[in-house]
Amino acid sequence: MNQSSKRQMQTPRNLRADAARVIIAVIDQGQSMGQALPKAQSAYHDGRDKGLLAEICYGVMRQLPQLDTQIRRQLSQPLNGKKRLLHGLLLAGLYQLKHTRVPPHAVVAESVNACVALRAPGLKGLVNGVLRSLERDLDQLKSEQFDAEPVQTLHPGWLLKRLKSAYPDQWTQIVSANNAQPPLWLRNNASQQSREQALQRLAEAGVEARAEGNGDAILLPVPCDVTSLPGFNEGALSVQDLSAQHSAHLLQAQPQERVLDVCAAPGGKTCHILERQPELAEMVAVDLEPRRLERVQQNLDRIGLRATLHAGDASRPEAWWDGQRFDRILLDAPCSATGVIRRNPDSKWLRRDADIAQLAKLQSAILAAIWPLLKPGGTLLYATCSVLPEENVGQIKAFLKDTPDAMLSPIDQQDTVAKPGWQLLPDAQAGDGFYYARLVKQA
């Protein structure tokens, strides 16, 4: 047994210490929550512990500038170097004090105990003193108004500037939706049951649910463990946001067609297309990373669906394409994810302004590379979970201008060549921010 393993066995497991490690991994090391959190959660078997760990970490990411500002006031000098994990611990502690129902004495006690797990027992007094001081001023901290706009809005300055420019009359609503807890949307599997049957089964199980949006969407006002829902493990229900569910409906796949889903992981849209049209000739799903394709296969297996999976670069299809063209293509392009910040609040702090131009360049390259794979008369649906025009309207306008055989297939009356596509903004009571543009290849 190596020394690291021995230390892990000797160090007690502490949920607040694990939260501190995840928080610092994100804000200092650039890891995403999708990378850091599951590793920490794997040490816990109780679903409540996993849920609390996720709530603390995601909550800190939503409230980060305000929490950070209020903690730094309490410190005579920054906690850097080996003490940096203690800063993450204090962020987790203050979030719990301000935004959860965890009793304050439990927050303080568990945070102090976490110092041992973080190998900093000598700093117990510091953690205890800071959190008790914050607890005493809690009412004032909860009502504090911040002068700096990025702190007040919980958004980085570069993103605020872009949102104000693109949506001068709506940016405050977008920011507000981004800061809200996301609703839980389910997708009903129409090949197994009607939405009415799904709602009846949920009602019989005592689960509050209602039909919303398109023909497959179900909203759960009160989040729950989805694996306990009737039919979930058999594929009758899946978790998918309302806005993302529009993909299969807009693509309109028909029997015996060959369909391609580009940048497919984790596979929700792939599965939805197959659920809506089980008589496809072939469903092909491509993603860059083999590990992400494992998630696609897991979703297919749970629902009982089949697809051909390829690991490959979407901008270089010659490495994986068999030469047979497709009737329909869904291109869910890599993007800034600025429409799903409420689900991925860490992205606000991981993304940089310079990333947008790079992403737009990549999207353009993928779109140009994938277009030749579409049959004449075929349909390509371009999608992003972004609200930024550079990745959406601007991208499609440029493509239509540069591609003579590409024609816009309007989604609604506002979808014109002058302003192509359908831009959905995040809504605290509805779907995420999403963009769709439907293109047809002229014969």
CSV table of C-alpha atoms in Angstrom, one decimal:
chain,number,residue,atom,x,y,z
A,1,MET,CA,0.0,0.0,0.0
A,2,ASN,CA,1.4,3.4,-1.0
A,3,GLN,CA,1.6,6.4,1.3
A,4,SER,CA,-1.2,8.2,-0.4
A,5,SER,CA,-3.6,5.2,0.2
A,6,LYS,CA,-2.5,5.0,3.8
A,7,ARG,CA,-3.2,8.7,4.3
A,8,GLN,CA,-6.7,8.3,2.7
A,9,MET,CA,-7.5,5.4,5.0
A,10,GLN,CA,-6.4,7.4,8.1
A,11,THR,CA,-8.1,10.6,7.1
A,12,PRO,CA,-11.8,10.7,8.1
A,13,ARG,CA,-14.4,11.2,5.3
A,14,ASN,CA,-16.0,14.6,5.7
A,15,LEU,CA,-18.7,16.0,3.3
A,16,ARG,CA,-17.7,19.6,3.8
A,17,ALA,CA,-14.0,18.8,3.2
A,18,ASP,CA,-15.1,17.1,-0.1
A,19,ALA,CA,-17.1,20.2,-1.0
A,20,ALA,CA,-14.1,22.4,-0.4
A,21,ARG,CA,-12.0,20.1,-2.7
A,22,VAL,CA,-14.5,20.3,-5.5
A,23,ILE,CA,-14.9,24.1,-5.2
A,24,ILE,CA,-11.2,24.7,-5.3
A,25,ALA,CA,-10.8,22.2,-8.2
A,26,VAL,CA,-13.2,24.4,-10.2
A,27,ILE,CA,-12.2,27.9,-9.3
A,28,ASP,CA,-8.4,27.4,-9.1
A,29,GLN,CA,-7.7,24.4,-11.3
A,30,GLY,CA,-10.2,24.9,-14.1
A,31,GLN,CA,-12.0,21.6,-13.7
A,32,SER,CA,-15.7,21.5,-14.5
A,33,MET,CA,-18.3,20.4,-12.0
A,34,GLY,CA,-19.0,17.5,-14.3
A,35,GLN,CA,-15.4,16.4,-13.7
A,36,ALA,CA,-14.9,17.2,-10.1
A,37,LEU,CA,-18.2,16.5,-8.4
A,38,PRO,CA,-18.9,12.8,-9.5
A,39,LYS,CA,-15.4,11.8,-8.2
A,40,ALA,CA,-16.3,13.3,-4.8
A,41,GLN,CA,-19.8,11.8,-4.8
A,42,SER,CA,-18.5,8.3,-5.6
A,43,ALA,CA,-17.3,8.0,-1.9
A,44,TYR,CA,-20.9,8.3,-0.7
A,45,HIS,CA,-23.6,5.6,-0.9
A,46,ASP,CA,-26.4,7.6,0.7
A,47,GLY,CA,-28.3,9.6,-1.8
A,48,ARG,CA,-29.0,12.3,0.7
A,49,ASP,CA,-25.3,12.9,1.2
A,50,LYS,CA,-24.7,12.9,-2.6
A,51,GLY,CA,-27.5,15.4,-2.9
A,52,LEU,CA,-26.2,17.7,-0.1
A,53,LEU,CA,-22.7,17.6,-1.6
A,54,ALA,CA,-24.1,18.6,-5.0
A,55,GLU,CA,-26.3,21.4,-3.5
A,56,ILE,CA,-23.4,22.9,-1.7
A,57,CYS,CA,-21.0,22.9,-4.6
A,58,TYR,CA,-23.5,24.1,-7.2
A,59,GLY,CA,-24.8,26.7,-4.8
A,60,VAL,CA,-21.3,28.1,-4.2
A,61,MET,CA,-20.8,28.3,-8.0
A,62,ARG,CA,-24.1,30.3,-8.4
A,63,GLN,CA,-23.3,32.7,-5.5
A,64,LEU,CA,-19.5,32.8,-5.8
A,65,PRO,CA,-18.7,36.5,-6.1
A,66,GLN,CA,-20.9,37.5,-3.2
A,67,LEU,CA,-19.8,34.7,-1.0
A,68,ASP,CA,-16.1,35.4,-1.9
A,69,THR,CA,-16.5,39.2,-1.2
A,70,GLN,CA,-18.1,38.6,2.2
A,71,ILE,CA,-15.5,36.0,3.3
A,72,ARG,CA,-12.5,38.1,2.3
A,73,ARG,CA,-13.7,40.9,4.6
A,74,GLN,CA,-13.3,38.5,7.5
A,75,LEU,CA,-9.7,37.6,6.7
A,76,SER,CA,-6.6,39.6,7.6
A,77,GLN,CA,-4.8,38.0,4.8
A,78,PRO,CA,-5.8,35.7,1.9
A,79,LEU,CA,-5.8,31.9,2.3
A,80,ASN,CA,-3.3,30.9,-0.3
A,81,GLY,CA,-1.1,27.9,-1.0
A,82,LYS,CA,-1.7,24.9,1.2
A,83,LYS,CA,-4.4,27.0,3.0
A,84,ARG,CA,-6.4,27.5,-0.1
A,85,LEU,CA,-8.7,24.5,0.6
A,86,LEU,CA,-9.8,26.4,3.8
A,87,HIS,CA,-11.1,29.2,1.6
A,88,GLY,CA,-13.2,26.7,-0.3
A,89,LEU,CA,-14.4,25.3,3.1
A,90,LEU,CA,-15.5,28.8,4.2
A,91,LEU,CA,-17.3,29.4,0.9
A,92,ALA,CA,-19.2,26.2,1.5
A,93,GLY,CA,-20.0,27.2,5.1
A,94,LEU,CA,-21.3,30.6,4.2
A,95,TYR,CA,-23.4,29.3,1.4
A,96,GLN,CA,-25.1,26.9,3.9
A,97,LEU,CA,-25.6,29.7,6.4
A,98,LYS,CA,-27.2,32.0,3.8
A,99,HIS,CA,-29.1,29.6,1.5
A,100,THR,CA,-29.9,26.3,3.2
A,101,ARG,CA,-31.9,25.1,6.2
A,102,VAL,CA,-28.9,23.3,7.7
A,103,PRO,CA,-28.8,24.5,11.4
A,104,PRO,CA,-26.0,27.1,11.8
A,105,HIS,CA,-24.5,25.2,14.7
A,106,ALA,CA,-24.2,22.1,12.5
A,107,VAL,CA,-22.6,24.2,9.7
A,108,VAL,CA,-20.0,25.5,12.0
A,109,ALA,CA,-19.3,22.2,13.8
A,110,GLU,CA,-19.0,20.2,10.6
A,111,SER,CA,-16.8,22.8,8.9
A,112,VAL,CA,-14.5,22.9,11.9
A,113,ASN,CA,-14.3,19.1,11.9
A,114,ALA,CA,-13.5,19.2,8.1
A,115,CYS,CA,-10.2,20.9,9.0
A,116,VAL,CA,-8.9,17.5,10.1
A,117,ALA,CA,-9.9,15.9,6.9
A,118,LEU,CA,-8.1,18.7,5.0
A,119,ARG,CA,-5.0,18.2,7.1
A,120,ALA,CA,-5.2,21.6,8.7
A,121,PRO,CA,-6.2,20.9,12.3
A,122,GLY,CA,-4.3,24.0,13.4
A,123,LEU,CA,-6.8,26.2,11.5
A,124,LYS,CA,-9.8,25.0,13.4
A,125,GLY,CA,-9.9,28.2,15.3
A,126,LEU,CA,-9.8,30.4,12.2
A,127,VAL,CA,-12.7,28.5,10.6
A,128,ASN,CA,-14.7,28.5,13.8
A,129,GLY,CA,-14.1,32.3,14.3
A,130,VAL,CA,-14.9,33.3,10.7
A,131,LEU,CA,-18.1,31.3,10.5
A,132,ARG,CA,-19.4,32.4,13.9
A,133,SER,CA,-18.7,36.0,12.9
A,134,LEU,CA,-20.6,35.5,9.7
A,135,GLU,CA,-23.5,33.8,11.6
A,136,ARG,CA,-23.8,36.8,13.9
A,137,ASP,CA,-24.1,39.1,10.9
A,138,LEU,CA,-26.3,36.8,8.8
A,139,ASP,CA,-29.4,39.1,8.4
A,140,GLN,CA,-27.1,41.9,7.2
A,141,LEU,CA,-25.3,39.6,4.8
A,142,LYS,CA,-28.5,38.2,3.3
A,143,SER,CA,-29.8,41.7,2.6
A,144,GLU,CA,-26.5,43.3,1.4
A,145,GLN,CA,-26.5,45.3,-1.8
A,146,PHE,CA,-23.3,45.2,-3.8
A,147,ASP,CA,-21.9,48.1,-5.8
A,148,ALA,CA,-19.9,46.1,-8.4
A,149,GLU,CA,-22.3,44.9,-11.1
A,150,PRO,CA,-20.5,41.5,-11.6
A,151,VAL,CA,-20.9,40.8,-7.9
A,152,GLN,CA,-24.5,42.1,-7.7
A,153,THR,CA,-25.6,40.0,-10.8
A,154,LEU,CA,-23.4,37.0,-10.1
A,155,HIS,CA,-22.1,37.2,-13.7
A,156,PRO,CA,-18.6,38.0,-15.0
A,157,GLY,CA,-18.2,41.4,-16.6
A,158,TRP,CA,-17.4,40.1,-20.1
A,159,LEU,CA,-20.6,38.1,-20.2
A,160,LEU,CA,-22.7,41.0,-18.9
A,161,LYS,CA,-21.3,43.2,-21.7
A,162,ARG,CA,-22.3,40.6,-24.3
A,163,LEU,CA,-25.8,40.1,-22.9
A,164,LYS,CA,-26.5,43.8,-22.7
A,165,SER,CA,-25.3,44.3,-26.3
A,166,ALA,CA,-27.4,41.4,-27.7
A,167,TYR,CA,-30.5,41.8,-25.5
A,168,PRO,CA,-30.7,45.4,-24.2
A,169,ASP,CA,-34.3,44.9,-23.1
A,170,GLN,CA,-34.0,41.4,-21.8
A,171,TRP,CA,-30.6,40.9,-20.3
A,172,THR,CA,-31.8,41.4,-16.7
A,173,GLN,CA,-34.4,38.6,-17.2
A,174,ILE,CA,-31.7,36.3,-18.6
A,175,VAL,CA,-29.4,37.0,-15.6
A,176,SER,CA,-32.3,36.3,-13.2
A,177,ALA,CA,-33.1,33.0,-14.9
A,178,ASN,CA,-29.4,32.0,-14.9
A,179,ASN,CA,-29.3,32.5,-11.2
A,180,ALA,CA,-32.4,30.5,-10.5
A,181,GLN,CA,-32.6,26.8,-9.6
A,182,PRO,CA,-33.5,24.9,-12.8
A,183,PRO,CA,-36.8,23.1,-13.1
A,184,LEU,CA,-36.8,19.3,-13.5
A,185,TRP,CA,-38.2,18.3,-17.0
A,186,LEU,CA,-38.9,14.8,-18.1
A,187,ARG,CA,-39.2,13.4,-21.6
A,188,ASN,CA,-41.9,10.8,-22.1
A,189,ASN,CA,-41.1,7.9,-24.4
A,190,ALA,CA,-43.9,8.0,-26.9
A,191,SER,CA,-43.0,4.6,-28.2
A,192,GLN,CA,-43.8,3.0,-24.8
A,193,GLN,CA,-46.6,5.1,-23.4
A,194,SER,CA,-48.7,8.2,-24.1
A,195,ARG,CA,-48.0,11.3,-22.1
A,196,GLU,CA,-51.4,10.9,-20.4
A,197,GLN,CA,-50.5,7.4,-19.4
A,198,ALA,CA,-47.2,8.7,-17.9
A,199,LEU,CA,-49.0,11.4,-16.0
A,200,GLN,CA,-51.4,8.8,-14.6
A,201,ARG,CA,-48.6,6.5,-13.5
A,202,LEU,CA,-46.8,9.4,-11.8
A,203,ALA,CA,-50.0,10.5,-10.0
A,204,GLU,CA,-50.6,6.9,-8.8
A,205,ALA,CA,-47.1,7.0,-7.4
A,206,GLY,CA,-47.8,10.3,-5.5
A,207,VAL,CA,-45.6,12.4,-7.8
A,208,GLU,CA,-46.8,15.8,-8.7
A,209,ALA,CA,-46.4,16.4,-12.5
A,210,ARG,CA,-48.0,18.3,-15.3
A,211,ALA,CA,-47.9,18.3,-19.1
A,212,GLU,CA,-46.1,21.4,-20.6
A,213,GLY,CA,-44.7,22.5,-23.9
A,214,ASN,CA,-44.4,20.0,-26.7
A,215,GLY,CA,-46.1,16.6,-26.8
A,216,ASP,CA,-43.5,14.7,-24.8
A,217,ALA,CA,-42.5,17.2,-22.0
A,218,ILE,CA,-43.5,16.7,-18.4
A,219,LEU,CA,-42.6,19.2,-15.6
A,220,LEU,CA,-42.0,18.0,-12.0
A,221,PRO,CA,-42.6,21.1,-9.8
A,222,VAL,CA,-40.8,19.3,-6.9
A,223,PRO,CA,-37.5,17.6,-7.9
A,224,CYS,CA,-37.0,14.0,-6.8
A,225,ASP,CA,-34.8,10.9,-7.3
A,226,VAL,CA,-35.8,10.2,-10.9
A,227,THR,CA,-34.6,6.5,-10.7
A,228,SER,CA,-37.6,5.9,-8.4
A,229,LEU,CA,-40.1,7.2,-10.9
A,230,PRO,CA,-42.4,4.5,-12.5
A,231,GLY,CA,-41.0,3.4,-15.7
A,232,PHE,CA,-37.7,5.3,-15.6
A,233,ASN,CA,-35.4,2.3,-15.3
A,234,GLU,CA,-37.3,0.7,-18.3
A,235,GLY,CA,-36.8,3.8,-20.4
A,236,ALA,CA,-40.4,5.1,-20.3
A,237,LEU,CA,-39.1,8.4,-18.9
A,238,SER,CA,-35.9,10.3,-19.2
A,239,VAL,CA,-34.5,13.6,-17.9
A,240,GLN,CA,-34.3,16.3,-20.6
A,241,ASP,CA,-34.9,20.0,-20.5
A,242,LEU,CA,-37.9,21.3,-22.4
A,243,SER,CA,-35.8,23.4,-24.9
A,244,ALA,CA,-33.6,20.4,-25.7
A,245,GLN,CA,-36.7,18.3,-26.5
A,246,HIS,CA,-37.5,20.5,-29.5
A,247,SER,CA,-34.7,18.8,-31.4
A,248,ALA,CA,-36.5,15.6,-32.3
A,249,HIS,CA,-39.7,17.5,-33.2
A,250,LEU,CA,-38.0,20.0,-35.4
A,251,LEU,CA,-35.9,17.4,-37.2
A,252,GLN,CA,-39.0,15.5,-38.2
A,253,ALA,CA,-37.3,12.2,-39.0
A,254,GLN,CA,-39.4,9.8,-41.2
A,255,PRO,CA,-39.5,6.0,-41.5
A,256,GLN,CA,-36.6,4.3,-43.3
A,257,GLU,CA,-34.4,7.4,-43.3
A,258,ARG,CA,-30.8,7.5,-42.3
A,259,VAL,CA,-30.1,10.0,-39.5
A,260,LEU,CA,-26.9,11.4,-38.1
A,261,ASP,CA,-26.5,13.1,-34.7
A,262,VAL,CA,-23.2,15.0,-34.5
A,263,CYS,CA,-21.7,15.9,-31.2
A,264,ALA,CA,-24.2,13.4,-29.7
A,265,ALA,CA,-23.1,12.8,-26.1
A,266,PRO,CA,-24.7,12.2,-23.7
A,267,GLY,CA,-27.3,10.9,-26.1
A,268,GLY,CA,-30.6,12.4,-25.0
A,269,LYS,CA,-31.4,13.8,-28.4
A,270,THR,CA,-30.3,10.6,-30.1
A,271,CYS,CA,-32.7,8.6,-28.0
A,272,HIS,CA,-35.5,11.1,-28.4
A,273,ILE,CA,-35.2,10.9,-32.2
A,274,LEU,CA,-35.4,7.1,-32.0
A,275,GLU,CA,-38.4,7.2,-29.6
A,276,ARG,CA,-40.3,9.5,-32.0
A,277,GLN,CA,-39.4,7.5,-35.1
A,278,PRO,CA,-38.5,3.9,-34.2
A,279,GLU,CA,-38.6,2.9,-37.9
A,280,LEU,CA,-35.4,4.6,-39.1
A,281,ALA,CA,-33.2,2.7,-41.4
A,282,GLU,CA,-30.2,3.7,-39.3
A,283,MET,CA,-29.3,6.1,-36.5
A,284,VAL,CA,-25.7,7.2,-36.3
A,285,ALA,CA,-24.3,9.1,-33.4
A,286,VAL,CA,-20.8,10.7,-33.4
A,287,ASP,CA,-18.8,12.3,-30.6
A,288,LEU,CA,-15.2,13.3,-30.2
A,289,GLU,CA,-14.5,11.4,-27.0
A,290,PRO,CA,-15.0,7.6,-26.6
A,291,ARG,CA,-15.7,8.0,-22.9
A,292,ARG,CA,-18.6,10.4,-23.6
A,293,LEU,CA,-20.0,7.8,-26.1
A,294,GLU,CA,-20.2,5.4,-23.2
A,295,ARG,CA,-22.9,7.7,-21.8
A,296,VAL,CA,-24.7,7.5,-25.1
A,297,GLN,CA,-24.6,3.7,-25.0
A,298,GLN,CA,-25.9,3.6,-21.4
A,299,ASN,CA,-28.9,5.7,-22.3
A,300,LEU,CA,-29.6,3.6,-25.4
A,301,ASP,CA,-29.4,0.4,-23.3
A,302,ARG,CA,-31.7,1.7,-20.5
A,303,ILE,CA,-34.4,2.6,-23.1
A,304,GLY,CA,-33.8,-0.4,-25.3
A,305,LEU,CA,-32.7,1.4,-28.4
A,306,ARG,CA,-30.0,0.8,-31.0
A,307,ALA,CA,-27.7,3.1,-32.8
A,308,THR,CA,-24.4,3.1,-34.6
A,309,LEU,CA,-21.8,4.9,-32.5
A,310,HIS,CA,-18.5,6.5,-33.8
A,311,ALA,CA,-15.8,8.2,-31.9
A,312,GLY,CA,-14.5,10.9,-34.2
A,313,ASP,CA,-13.8,14.6,-34.9
A,314,ALA,CA,-16.9,16.2,-36.4
A,315,SER,CA,-14.7,18.7,-38.4
A,316,ARG,CA,-13.0,15.7,-40.1
A,317,PRO,CA,-15.7,13.2,-41.1
A,318,GLU,CA,-13.5,11.5,-43.6
A,319,ALA,CA,-12.0,9.6,-40.6
A,320,TRP,CA,-15.3,7.9,-39.6
A,321,TRP,CA,-17.9,8.5,-42.4
A,322,ASP,CA,-18.8,5.4,-44.6
A,323,GLY,CA,-19.6,7.6,-47.7
A,324,GLN,CA,-23.4,7.1,-47.5
A,325,ARG,CA,-25.2,10.3,-47.2
A,326,PHE,CA,-27.9,11.1,-44.6
A,327,ASP,CA,-31.5,12.1,-45.0
A,328,ARG,CA,-31.4,14.2,-41.8
A,329,ILE,CA,-28.6,15.6,-39.6
A,330,LEU,CA,-28.7,17.0,-36.2
A,331,LEU,CA,-25.7,19.2,-35.4
A,332,ASP,CA,-25.7,20.0,-31.7
A,333,ALA,CA,-22.6,22.2,-32.0
A,334,PRO,CA,-20.0,22.8,-29.3
A,335,CYS,CA,-20.8,26.1,-27.8
A,336,SER,CA,-20.4,28.5,-24.9
A,337,ALA,CA,-23.3,26.9,-23.0
A,338,THR,CA,-24.5,30.4,-22.0
A,339,GLY,CA,-28.1,29.2,-22.3
A,340,VAL,CA,-27.7,26.6,-19.6
A,341,ILE,CA,-25.8,28.5,-16.9
A,342,ARG,CA,-28.5,27.7,-14.4
A,343,ARG,CA,-27.6,24.0,-14.8
A,344,ASN,CA,-23.9,24.6,-15.1
A,345,PRO,CA,-23.1,27.7,-12.9
A,346,ASP,CA,-19.4,26.8,-12.9
A,347,SER,CA,-19.3,27.7,-16.6
A,348,LYS,CA,-19.6,31.4,-15.7
A,349,TRP,CA,-16.2,31.3,-14.1
A,350,LEU,CA,-14.5,28.7,-16.4
A,351,ARG,CA,-15.4,30.4,-19.7
A,352,ARG,CA,-13.5,33.4,-21.0
A,353,ASP,CA,-14.5,36.2,-23.5
A,354,ALA,CA,-11.8,35.0,-26.0
A,355,ASP,CA,-13.5,31.6,-26.1
A,356,ILE,CA,-16.5,32.8,-28.0
A,357,ALA,CA,-14.5,33.6,-31.2
A,358,GLN,CA,-12.7,30.3,-31.0
A,359,LEU,CA,-16.0,28.4,-30.6
A,360,ALA,CA,-17.6,30.3,-33.5
A,361,LYS,CA,-14.6,29.3,-35.7
A,362,LEU,CA,-15.0,25.6,-34.6
A,363,GLN,CA,-18.8,25.7,-35.2
A,364,SER,CA,-18.2,27.1,-38.7
A,365,ALA,CA,-15.6,24.4,-39.5
A,366,ILE,CA,-17.9,21.6,-38.3
A,367,LEU,CA,-20.9,23.0,-40.2
A,368,ALA,CA,-18.9,23.2,-43.4
A,369,ALA,CA,-17.5,19.7,-43.0
A,370,ILE,CA,-20.8,18.0,-42.2
A,371,TRP,CA,-22.9,19.7,-44.9
A,372,PRO,CA,-21.6,17.4,-47.7
A,373,LEU,CA,-22.8,14.4,-45.7
A,374,LEU,CA,-26.4,15.5,-46.3
A,375,LYS,CA,-28.4,14.2,-49.3
A,376,PRO,CA,-29.9,16.7,-51.7
A,377,GLY,CA,-33.3,17.5,-50.4
A,378,GLY,CA,-32.2,16.5,-46.9
A,379,THR,CA,-32.6,18.5,-43.7
A,380,LEU,CA,-29.9,19.7,-41.2
A,381,LEU,CA,-30.9,21.1,-37.9
A,382,TYR,CA,-28.2,23.3,-36.3
A,383,ALA,CA,-28.6,23.6,-32.5
A,384,THR,CA,-26.7,25.2,-29.6
A,385,CYS,CA,-27.4,25.8,-25.9
A,386,SER,CA,-26.1,29.4,-26.3
A,387,VAL,CA,-27.8,32.8,-26.3
A,388,LEU,CA,-24.9,34.6,-28.0
A,389,PRO,CA,-25.6,35.8,-31.6
A,390,GLU,CA,-22.0,35.1,-32.7
A,391,GLU,CA,-22.7,31.4,-32.3
A,392,ASN,CA,-26.2,31.4,-33.6
A,393,VAL,CA,-27.8,33.9,-35.9
A,394,GLY,CA,-24.4,35.2,-37.1
A,395,GLN,CA,-23.2,31.7,-37.7
A,396,ILE,CA,-26.2,30.7,-39.9
A,397,LYS,CA,-26.3,34.0,-41.8
A,398,ALA,CA,-22.7,33.5,-42.8
A,399,PHE,CA,-23.3,29.9,-43.8
A,400,LEU,CA,-26.3,30.7,-45.9
A,401,LYS,CA,-24.3,33.4,-47.7
A,402,ASP,CA,-21.4,31.1,-48.4
A,403,THR,CA,-23.3,28.0,-49.3
A,404,PRO,CA,-25.3,28.2,-52.5
A,405,ASP,CA,-27.3,24.9,-52.0
A,406,ALA,CA,-28.3,25.7,-48.5
A,407,MET,CA,-31.8,27.1,-48.0
A,408,LEU,CA,-33.5,28.1,-44.7
A,409,SER,CA,-36.5,26.1,-43.7
A,410,PRO,CA,-38.3,28.5,-41.3
A,411,ILE,CA,-39.4,27.3,-37.9
A,412,ASP,CA,-41.8,30.2,-37.3
A,413,GLN,CA,-42.8,33.5,-38.9
A,414,GLN,CA,-39.9,35.4,-37.2
A,415,ASP,CA,-37.4,32.9,-38.8
A,416,THR,CA,-36.1,34.7,-41.9
A,417,VAL,CA,-32.9,34.9,-43.9
A,418,ALA,CA,-32.3,38.4,-42.5
A,419,LYS,CA,-32.5,36.9,-38.9
A,420,PRO,CA,-32.5,33.2,-39.3
A,421,GLY,CA,-33.4,30.6,-36.6
A,422,TRP,CA,-35.3,30.4,-33.4
A,423,GLN,CA,-33.6,31.8,-30.3
A,424,LEU,CA,-35.0,30.6,-26.9
A,425,LEU,CA,-33.9,32.5,-23.8
A,426,PRO,CA,-33.7,30.8,-20.4
A,427,ASP,CA,-36.9,31.1,-18.4
A,428,ALA,CA,-37.0,30.4,-14.7
A,429,GLN,CA,-40.4,28.6,-15.2
A,430,ALA,CA,-39.7,27.0,-18.5
A,431,GLY,CA,-36.8,25.8,-20.7
A,432,ASP,CA,-33.1,26.6,-21.0
A,433,GLY,CA,-31.6,29.0,-23.5
A,434,PHE,CA,-31.3,27.3,-26.9
A,435,TYR,CA,-31.0,28.1,-30.5
A,436,TYR,CA,-32.3,26.2,-33.6
A,437,ALA,CA,-31.9,26.8,-37.3
A,438,ARG,CA,-33.3,24.3,-39.9
A,439,LEU,CA,-31.6,24.1,-43.3
A,440,VAL,CA,-32.5,22.2,-46.4
A,441,LYS,CA,-30.1,21.1,-49.1
A,442,GLN,CA,-31.5,22.1,-52.5
A,443,ALA,CA,-31.7,19.2,-55.0
